[in-house]
């Protein structure tokens, strides 16, 4: 079974803090993705990576950065958290152009 | 940004009813159309990957059809059960630029009333 894990299910941070969300997959997938999900807006792609150390901006990259130093791990970084980054964050991984497998999500609240 | 639309946004049906909903997507540069099911407090899970015009896929009581020429896919649920309650997402892969990413619709939220 494919497994995608995320470092936290729930996270509460203060405005201005640096936040790291980590995602690990065990299927040797080349592609990894970070989405956020907000009511009425669906899943929106923040960043994706198609190889180690490679990254591409998605639809809403502002305020975020990513790191992929190893194939199995993809980190999302909020350099200075803001209240409008309160959201559900989902990580996914896949082979190129194949089914995406999602992690359980991290519900981040920024106070 | 590619436009993937799903309708209706939400749907309430009685247990035992059959239902269907729609995903529309760009009819040019088609590569694949995915359907995912997302239950509350769980991760989205893949239902179908559809690649050919006229494709029909089936998994138990759930089936899907694909029309790439006109840019739509239907998802059907026969004899809905409470455990079918979930948000159903479709997602479009295009064959052109930006082909590393899926574009998701906003989903159809199905509630099956016992």
PDB file of C-alpha atoms in Angstrom:
ATOM      1  CA  UNK A   1       0.000   0.000   0.000  1.00  0.00           C
ATOM      2  CA  UNK A   2       1.151   3.486  -0.844  1.00  0.00           C
ATOM      3  CA  UNK A   3       1.772   5.544   2.196  1.00  0.00           C
ATOM      4  CA  UNK A   4       2.010   9.315   2.331  1.00  0.00           C
ATOM      5  CA  UNK A   5       2.515  10.731   5.789  1.00  0.00           C
ATOM      6  CA  UNK A   6       2.459  14.294   7.021  1.00  0.00           C
ATOM      7  CA  UNK A   7       4.256  15.478  10.110  1.00  0.00           C
ATOM      8  CA  UNK A   8       1.237  16.835  11.992  1.00  0.00           C
ATOM      9  CA  UNK A   9      -2.545  16.487  11.792  1.00  0.00           C
ATOM     10  CA  UNK A  10      -3.168  19.730  13.651  1.00  0.00           C
ATOM     11  CA  UNK A  11      -0.901  22.702  14.135  1.00  0.00           C
ATOM     12  CA  UNK A  12      -1.424  26.064  15.806  1.00  0.00           C
ATOM     13  CA  UNK A  13       1.084  28.851  15.168  1.00  0.00           C
ATOM     14  CA  UNK A  14       1.335  32.568  15.751  1.00  0.00           C
ATOM     15  CA  UNK A  15       1.516  35.273  13.110  1.00  0.00           C
ATOM     16  CA  UNK A  16       5.092  35.792  11.976  1.00  0.00           C
ATOM     17  CA  UNK A  17       6.348  32.354  12.983  1.00  0.00           C
ATOM     18  CA  UNK A  18       8.237  30.180  10.523  1.00  0.00           C
ATOM     19  CA  UNK A  19       6.293  26.984   9.888  1.00  0.00           C
ATOM     20  CA  UNK A  20       7.519  23.711   8.425  1.00  0.00           C
ATOM     21  CA  UNK A  21       5.135  21.095   7.109  1.00  0.00           C
ATOM     22  CA  UNK A  22       6.749  17.827   6.144  1.00  0.00           C
ATOM     23  CA  UNK A  23       5.576  15.091   3.847  1.00  0.00           C
ATOM     24  CA  UNK A  24       7.112  11.663   3.325  1.00  0.00           C
ATOM     25  CA  UNK A  25       6.145   9.020   0.767  1.00  0.00           C
ATOM     26  CA  UNK A  26       7.351   5.445   0.543  1.00  0.00           C
ATOM     27  CA  UNK A  27       6.579   4.584  -3.095  1.00  0.00           C
ATOM     28  CA  UNK A  28       9.623   6.053  -4.833  1.00  0.00           C
ATOM     29  CA  UNK A  29       7.382   8.560  -6.617  1.00  0.00           C
ATOM     30  CA  UNK A  30       9.125  11.218  -8.665  1.00  0.00           C
ATOM     31  CA  UNK A  31       6.391  13.807  -8.274  1.00  0.00           C
ATOM     32  CA  UNK A  32       5.280  15.424  -5.043  1.00  0.00           C
ATOM     33  CA  UNK A  33       2.709  18.162  -4.505  1.00  0.00           C
ATOM     34  CA  UNK A  34       1.467  20.550  -1.849  1.00  0.00           C
ATOM     35  CA  UNK A  35      -2.156  21.716  -1.949  1.00  0.00           C
ATOM     36  CA  UNK A  36      -4.318  23.774   0.308  1.00  0.00           C
ATOM     37  CA  UNK A  37      -8.015  23.234   0.652  1.00  0.00           C
ATOM     38  CA  UNK A  38     -10.406  26.000   1.671  1.00  0.00           C
ATOM     39  CA  UNK A  39     -14.197  25.898   1.774  1.00  0.00           C
ATOM     40  CA  UNK A  40     -15.699  26.848  -1.571  1.00  0.00           C
ATOM     41  CA  UNK A  41     -12.309  26.992  -3.287  1.00  0.00           C
ATOM     42  CA  UNK A  42     -11.451  23.337  -3.684  1.00  0.00           C
ATOM     43  CA  UNK A  43      -7.921  22.003  -3.854  1.00  0.00           C
ATOM     44  CA  UNK A  44      -5.384  24.581  -4.990  1.00  0.00           C
ATOM     45  CA  UNK A  45      -1.835  23.701  -5.905  1.00  0.00           C
ATOM     46  CA  UNK A  46       0.856  25.620  -4.038  1.00  0.00           C
ATOM     47  CA  UNK A  47       4.049  23.981  -5.286  1.00  0.00           C
ATOM     48  CA  UNK A  48       5.122  20.745  -6.857  1.00  0.00           C
ATOM     49  CA  UNK A  49       8.356  18.905  -7.454  1.00  0.00           C
ATOM     50  CA  UNK A  50       9.130  16.463 -10.243  1.00  0.00           C
ATOM     51  CA  UNK A  51      12.568  15.446  -9.005  1.00  0.00           C
ATOM     52  CA  UNK A  52      14.982  15.935  -6.138  1.00  0.00           C
ATOM     53  CA  UNK A  53      15.935  19.590  -5.776  1.00  0.00           C
ATOM     54  CA  UNK A  54      13.478  20.551  -8.543  1.00  0.00           C
ATOM     55  CA  UNK A  55      10.435  22.641  -7.788  1.00  0.00           C
ATOM     56  CA  UNK A  56       7.770  24.471  -9.703  1.00  0.00           C
ATOM     57  CA  UNK A  57       5.253  27.064  -8.596  1.00  0.00           C
ATOM     58  CA  UNK A  58       1.644  26.055  -8.657  1.00  0.00           C
ATOM     59  CA  UNK A  59      -1.342  28.362  -8.724  1.00  0.00           C
ATOM     60  CA  UNK A  60      -0.861  30.050  -5.333  1.00  0.00           C
ATOM     61  CA  UNK A  61       2.838  30.044  -4.349  1.00  0.00           C
ATOM     62  CA  UNK A  62       2.946  33.468  -2.676  1.00  0.00           C
ATOM     63  CA  UNK A  63       4.019  33.276   0.946  1.00  0.00           C
ATOM     64  CA  UNK A  64       5.321  29.729   0.628  1.00  0.00           C
ATOM     65  CA  UNK A  65       8.533  27.978  -0.289  1.00  0.00           C
ATOM     66  CA  UNK A  66       9.441  24.299  -0.590  1.00  0.00           C
ATOM     67  CA  UNK A  67      12.405  22.022  -0.219  1.00  0.00           C
ATOM     68  CA  UNK A  68      13.090  18.613  -1.692  1.00  0.00           C
ATOM     69  CA  UNK A  69      16.496  17.349  -0.666  1.00  0.00           C
ATOM     70  CA  UNK A  70      15.561  13.668  -0.821  1.00  0.00           C
ATOM     71  CA  UNK A  71      13.203  11.881  -3.165  1.00  0.00           C
ATOM     72  CA  UNK A  72      10.867  10.706  -0.428  1.00  0.00           C
ATOM     73  CA  UNK A  73      10.532  14.009   1.429  1.00  0.00           C
ATOM     74  CA  UNK A  74       8.904  17.272   0.395  1.00  0.00           C
ATOM     75  CA  UNK A  75       8.664  20.157   2.828  1.00  0.00           C
ATOM     76  CA  UNK A  76       6.423  23.193   2.693  1.00  0.00           C
ATOM     77  CA  UNK A  77       7.706  26.289   4.453  1.00  0.00           C
ATOM     78  CA  UNK A  78       5.748  29.314   5.542  1.00  0.00           C
ATOM     79  CA  UNK A  79       8.496  31.891   6.054  1.00  0.00           C
ATOM     80  CA  UNK A  80       6.318  34.199   8.130  1.00  0.00           C
ATOM     81  CA  UNK A  81       2.905  32.752   8.851  1.00  0.00           C
ATOM     82  CA  UNK A  82      -0.122  34.965   8.397  1.00  0.00           C
ATOM     83  CA  UNK A  83      -3.749  34.472   9.383  1.00  0.00           C
ATOM     84  CA  UNK A  84      -4.798  34.035   5.751  1.00  0.00           C
ATOM     85  CA  UNK A  85      -2.654  30.905   5.654  1.00  0.00           C
ATOM     86  CA  UNK A  86      -4.995  29.175   8.065  1.00  0.00           C
ATOM     87  CA  UNK A  87      -6.107  26.205   6.019  1.00  0.00           C
ATOM     88  CA  UNK A  88      -5.991  22.458   5.455  1.00  0.00           C
ATOM     89  CA  UNK A  89      -2.735  21.462   3.746  1.00  0.00           C
ATOM     90  CA  UNK A  90      -2.541  18.254   1.758  1.00  0.00           C
ATOM     91  CA  UNK A  91       0.542  16.589   0.375  1.00  0.00           C
ATOM     92  CA  UNK A  92       0.380  14.140  -2.528  1.00  0.00           C
ATOM     93  CA  UNK A  93       2.795  12.049  -4.546  1.00  0.00           C
ATOM     94  CA  UNK A  94       2.653  10.192  -7.840  1.00  0.00           C
ATOM     95  CA  UNK A  95       4.557   8.749 -10.742  1.00  0.00           C
ATOM     96  CA  UNK A  96       4.561  11.179 -13.671  1.00  0.00           C
ATOM     97  CA  UNK A  97       1.003  11.879 -14.848  1.00  0.00           C
ATOM     98  CA  UNK A  98      -0.355   9.048 -12.730  1.00  0.00           C
ATOM     99  CA  UNK A  99      -2.805   8.724  -9.843  1.00  0.00           C
ATOM    100  CA  UNK A 100      -1.962  10.996  -6.954  1.00  0.00           C
ATOM    101  CA  UNK A 101      -1.822   9.551  -3.462  1.00  0.00           C
ATOM    102  CA  UNK A 102      -2.666  11.925  -0.665  1.00  0.00           C
ATOM    103  CA  UNK A 103      -1.527  12.271   2.900  1.00  0.00           C
ATOM    104  CA  UNK A 104      -3.974  12.730   5.786  1.00  0.00           C
ATOM    105  CA  UNK A 105      -3.666  16.519   5.767  1.00  0.00           C
ATOM    106  CA  UNK A 106      -2.489  19.097   8.271  1.00  0.00           C
ATOM    107  CA  UNK A 107      -4.999  21.556   9.612  1.00  0.00           C
ATOM    108  CA  UNK A 108      -2.995  24.708  10.301  1.00  0.00           C
ATOM    109  CA  UNK A 109      -4.380  27.550  12.367  1.00  0.00           C
ATOM    110  CA  UNK A 110      -2.452  30.823  12.464  1.00  0.00           C
ATOM    111  CA  UNK A 111      -3.445  33.100  15.324  1.00  0.00           C
TER     112      UNK A 111
ATOM    113  CA  UNK B   1      -5.183  28.377 -15.018  1.00  0.00           C
ATOM    114  CA  UNK B   2      -7.325  25.669 -16.622  1.00  0.00           C
ATOM    115  CA  UNK B   3     -11.035  25.644 -15.911  1.00  0.00           C
ATOM    116  CA  UNK B   4     -12.486  22.438 -14.456  1.00  0.00           C
ATOM    117  CA  UNK B   5     -16.095  22.780 -13.379  1.00  0.00           C
ATOM    118  CA  UNK B   6     -18.182  20.365 -11.347  1.00  0.00           C
ATOM    119  CA  UNK B   7     -21.917  20.419 -10.863  1.00  0.00           C
ATOM    120  CA  UNK B   8     -23.852  20.407  -8.727  1.00  0.00           C
ATOM    121  CA  UNK B   9     -21.816  21.785  -5.820  1.00  0.00           C
ATOM    122  CA  UNK B  10     -23.789  19.672  -3.385  1.00  0.00           C
ATOM    123  CA  UNK B  11     -26.456  17.056  -3.512  1.00  0.00           C
ATOM    124  CA  UNK B  12     -28.725  15.377  -0.979  1.00  0.00           C
ATOM    125  CA  UNK B  13     -30.294  12.069  -1.939  1.00  0.00           C
ATOM    126  CA  UNK B  14     -32.261   9.401  -0.142  1.00  0.00           C
ATOM    127  CA  UNK B  15     -30.710   6.012   0.500  1.00  0.00           C
ATOM    128  CA  UNK B  16     -31.419   3.803  -2.486  1.00  0.00           C
ATOM    129  CA  UNK B  17     -31.667   6.630  -5.005  1.00  0.00           C
ATOM    130  CA  UNK B  18     -29.356   6.677  -7.991  1.00  0.00           C
ATOM    131  CA  UNK B  19     -27.559   9.889  -8.783  1.00  0.00           C
ATOM    132  CA  UNK B  20     -25.054  11.426 -11.140  1.00  0.00           C
ATOM    133  CA  UNK B  21     -22.913  14.499 -11.389  1.00  0.00           C
ATOM    134  CA  UNK B  22     -20.851  16.229 -13.994  1.00  0.00           C
ATOM    135  CA  UNK B  23     -17.289  17.343 -14.556  1.00  0.00           C
ATOM    136  CA  UNK B  24     -16.481  19.631 -17.477  1.00  0.00           C
ATOM    137  CA  UNK B  25     -12.961  20.365 -18.639  1.00  0.00           C
ATOM    138  CA  UNK B  26     -11.114  21.848 -21.638  1.00  0.00           C
ATOM    139  CA  UNK B  27     -11.648  19.716 -24.733  1.00  0.00           C
ATOM    140  CA  UNK B  28      -8.233  20.545 -26.172  1.00  0.00           C
ATOM    141  CA  UNK B  29      -4.873  19.094 -25.101  1.00  0.00           C
ATOM    142  CA  UNK B  30      -6.562  16.266 -23.198  1.00  0.00           C
ATOM    143  CA  UNK B  31      -4.356  13.702 -21.502  1.00  0.00           C
ATOM    144  CA  UNK B  32      -6.416  12.132 -18.692  1.00  0.00           C
ATOM    145  CA  UNK B  33      -9.314  12.728 -16.341  1.00  0.00           C
ATOM    146  CA  UNK B  34      -9.191  11.477 -12.751  1.00  0.00           C
ATOM    147  CA  UNK B  35     -12.012  10.995 -10.269  1.00  0.00           C
ATOM    148  CA  UNK B  36     -11.312  11.037  -6.529  1.00  0.00           C
ATOM    149  CA  UNK B  37     -13.528  10.424  -3.567  1.00  0.00           C
ATOM    150  CA  UNK B  38     -12.915  12.410  -0.395  1.00  0.00           C
ATOM    151  CA  UNK B  39     -14.607  11.329   2.783  1.00  0.00           C
ATOM    152  CA  UNK B  40     -14.669  13.613   5.793  1.00  0.00           C
ATOM    153  CA  UNK B  41     -11.587  13.230   8.001  1.00  0.00           C
ATOM    154  CA  UNK B  42      -9.855  11.064   5.398  1.00  0.00           C
ATOM    155  CA  UNK B  43      -7.548  11.656   2.437  1.00  0.00           C
ATOM    156  CA  UNK B  44      -8.814  11.859  -1.148  1.00  0.00           C
ATOM    157  CA  UNK B  45      -8.672   8.429  -2.775  1.00  0.00           C
ATOM    158  CA  UNK B  46      -8.529   7.698  -6.481  1.00  0.00           C
ATOM    159  CA  UNK B  47     -11.635   6.158  -8.041  1.00  0.00           C
ATOM    160  CA  UNK B  48     -10.920   6.192 -11.763  1.00  0.00           C
ATOM    161  CA  UNK B  49      -8.334   7.298 -14.286  1.00  0.00           C
ATOM    162  CA  UNK B  50      -9.863   7.824 -17.711  1.00  0.00           C
ATOM    163  CA  UNK B  51      -7.839   8.417 -20.828  1.00  0.00           C
ATOM    164  CA  UNK B  52      -9.821   7.513 -23.941  1.00  0.00           C
ATOM    165  CA  UNK B  53     -12.869   9.161 -25.452  1.00  0.00           C
ATOM    166  CA  UNK B  54     -15.842   6.924 -24.767  1.00  0.00           C
ATOM    167  CA  UNK B  55     -14.168   5.273 -21.751  1.00  0.00           C
ATOM    168  CA  UNK B  56     -16.517   3.761 -19.222  1.00  0.00           C
ATOM    169  CA  UNK B  57     -15.183   2.607 -15.866  1.00  0.00           C
ATOM    170  CA  UNK B  58     -16.983   0.827 -13.067  1.00  0.00           C
ATOM    171  CA  UNK B  59     -16.209   0.038  -9.441  1.00  0.00           C
ATOM    172  CA  UNK B  60     -19.083  -1.627  -7.626  1.00  0.00           C
ATOM    173  CA  UNK B  61     -22.074   0.719  -7.748  1.00  0.00           C
ATOM    174  CA  UNK B  62     -20.025   3.652  -9.050  1.00  0.00           C
ATOM    175  CA  UNK B  63     -19.309   4.195 -12.710  1.00  0.00           C
ATOM    176  CA  UNK B  64     -17.968   6.986 -14.884  1.00  0.00           C
ATOM    177  CA  UNK B  65     -18.051   7.942 -18.540  1.00  0.00           C
ATOM    178  CA  UNK B  66     -15.817  10.228 -20.560  1.00  0.00           C
ATOM    179  CA  UNK B  67     -16.382  12.444 -23.578  1.00  0.00           C
ATOM    180  CA  UNK B  68     -13.128  14.168 -24.496  1.00  0.00           C
ATOM    181  CA  UNK B  69     -14.470  15.781 -27.675  1.00  0.00           C
ATOM    182  CA  UNK B  70     -17.037  17.825 -25.792  1.00  0.00           C
ATOM    183  CA  UNK B  71     -15.079  17.987 -22.549  1.00  0.00           C
ATOM    184  CA  UNK B  72     -17.214  16.290 -19.919  1.00  0.00           C
ATOM    185  CA  UNK B  73     -17.334  13.257 -17.663  1.00  0.00           C
ATOM    186  CA  UNK B  74     -20.240  11.870 -15.668  1.00  0.00           C
ATOM    187  CA  UNK B  75     -20.008   9.978 -12.405  1.00  0.00           C
ATOM    188  CA  UNK B  76     -22.955   7.712 -11.589  1.00  0.00           C
ATOM    189  CA  UNK B  77     -23.827   6.108  -8.279  1.00  0.00           C
ATOM    190  CA  UNK B  78     -26.470   3.411  -8.382  1.00  0.00           C
ATOM    191  CA  UNK B  79     -28.549   2.780  -5.268  1.00  0.00           C
ATOM    192  CA  UNK B  80     -26.782   5.327  -3.044  1.00  0.00           C
ATOM    193  CA  UNK B  81     -25.817   4.226   0.455  1.00  0.00           C
ATOM    194  CA  UNK B  82     -24.915   6.395   3.469  1.00  0.00           C
ATOM    195  CA  UNK B  83     -21.288   5.290   3.103  1.00  0.00           C
ATOM    196  CA  UNK B  84     -21.239   6.953  -0.338  1.00  0.00           C
ATOM    197  CA  UNK B  85     -21.466  10.327   1.406  1.00  0.00           C
ATOM    198  CA  UNK B  86     -18.319  12.184   0.405  1.00  0.00           C
ATOM    199  CA  UNK B  87     -17.005  14.907  -1.831  1.00  0.00           C
ATOM    200  CA  UNK B  88     -16.285  13.677  -5.339  1.00  0.00           C
ATOM    201  CA  UNK B  89     -13.478  15.485  -7.129  1.00  0.00           C
ATOM    202  CA  UNK B  90     -12.551  15.361 -10.764  1.00  0.00           C
ATOM    203  CA  UNK B  91      -9.119  16.409 -11.975  1.00  0.00           C
ATOM    204  CA  UNK B  92      -7.785  17.100 -15.446  1.00  0.00           C
ATOM    205  CA  UNK B  93      -4.347  16.375 -16.858  1.00  0.00           C
ATOM    206  CA  UNK B  94      -3.543  18.322 -19.957  1.00  0.00           C
ATOM    207  CA  UNK B  95      -0.956  17.282 -22.475  1.00  0.00           C
ATOM    208  CA  UNK B  96       0.486  20.734 -22.953  1.00  0.00           C
ATOM    209  CA  UNK B  97       2.544  23.117 -20.894  1.00  0.00           C
ATOM    210  CA  UNK B  98       2.350  22.588 -17.158  1.00  0.00           C
ATOM    211  CA  UNK B  99       1.696  18.929 -17.716  1.00  0.00           C
ATOM    212  CA  UNK B 100       3.136  17.988 -14.342  1.00  0.00           C
ATOM    213  CA  UNK B 101       0.069  19.171 -12.491  1.00  0.00           C
ATOM    214  CA  UNK B 102      -3.515  18.047 -12.128  1.00  0.00           C
ATOM    215  CA  UNK B 103      -6.169  20.734 -12.155  1.00  0.00           C
ATOM    216  CA  UNK B 104      -8.941  19.887  -9.714  1.00  0.00           C
ATOM    217  CA  UNK B 105     -12.568  20.904  -9.802  1.00  0.00           C
ATOM    218  CA  UNK B 106     -14.141  22.186  -6.591  1.00  0.00           C
ATOM    219  CA  UNK B 107     -16.000  18.947  -6.066  1.00  0.00           C
ATOM    220  CA  UNK B 108     -19.549  17.728  -5.624  1.00  0.00           C
ATOM    221  CA  UNK B 109     -20.500  17.055  -2.022  1.00  0.00           C
ATOM    222  CA  UNK B 110     -22.890  14.125  -1.803  1.00  0.00           C
ATOM    223  CA  UNK B 111     -24.965  13.460   1.298  1.00  0.00           C
ATOM    224  CA  UNK B 112     -26.985  10.250   1.389  1.00  0.00           C
ATOM    225  CA  UNK B 113     -29.838  10.380   3.867  1.00  0.00           C
ATOM    226  CA  UNK B 114     -30.692   7.030   5.521  1.00  0.00           C
TER     227      UNK B 114
END
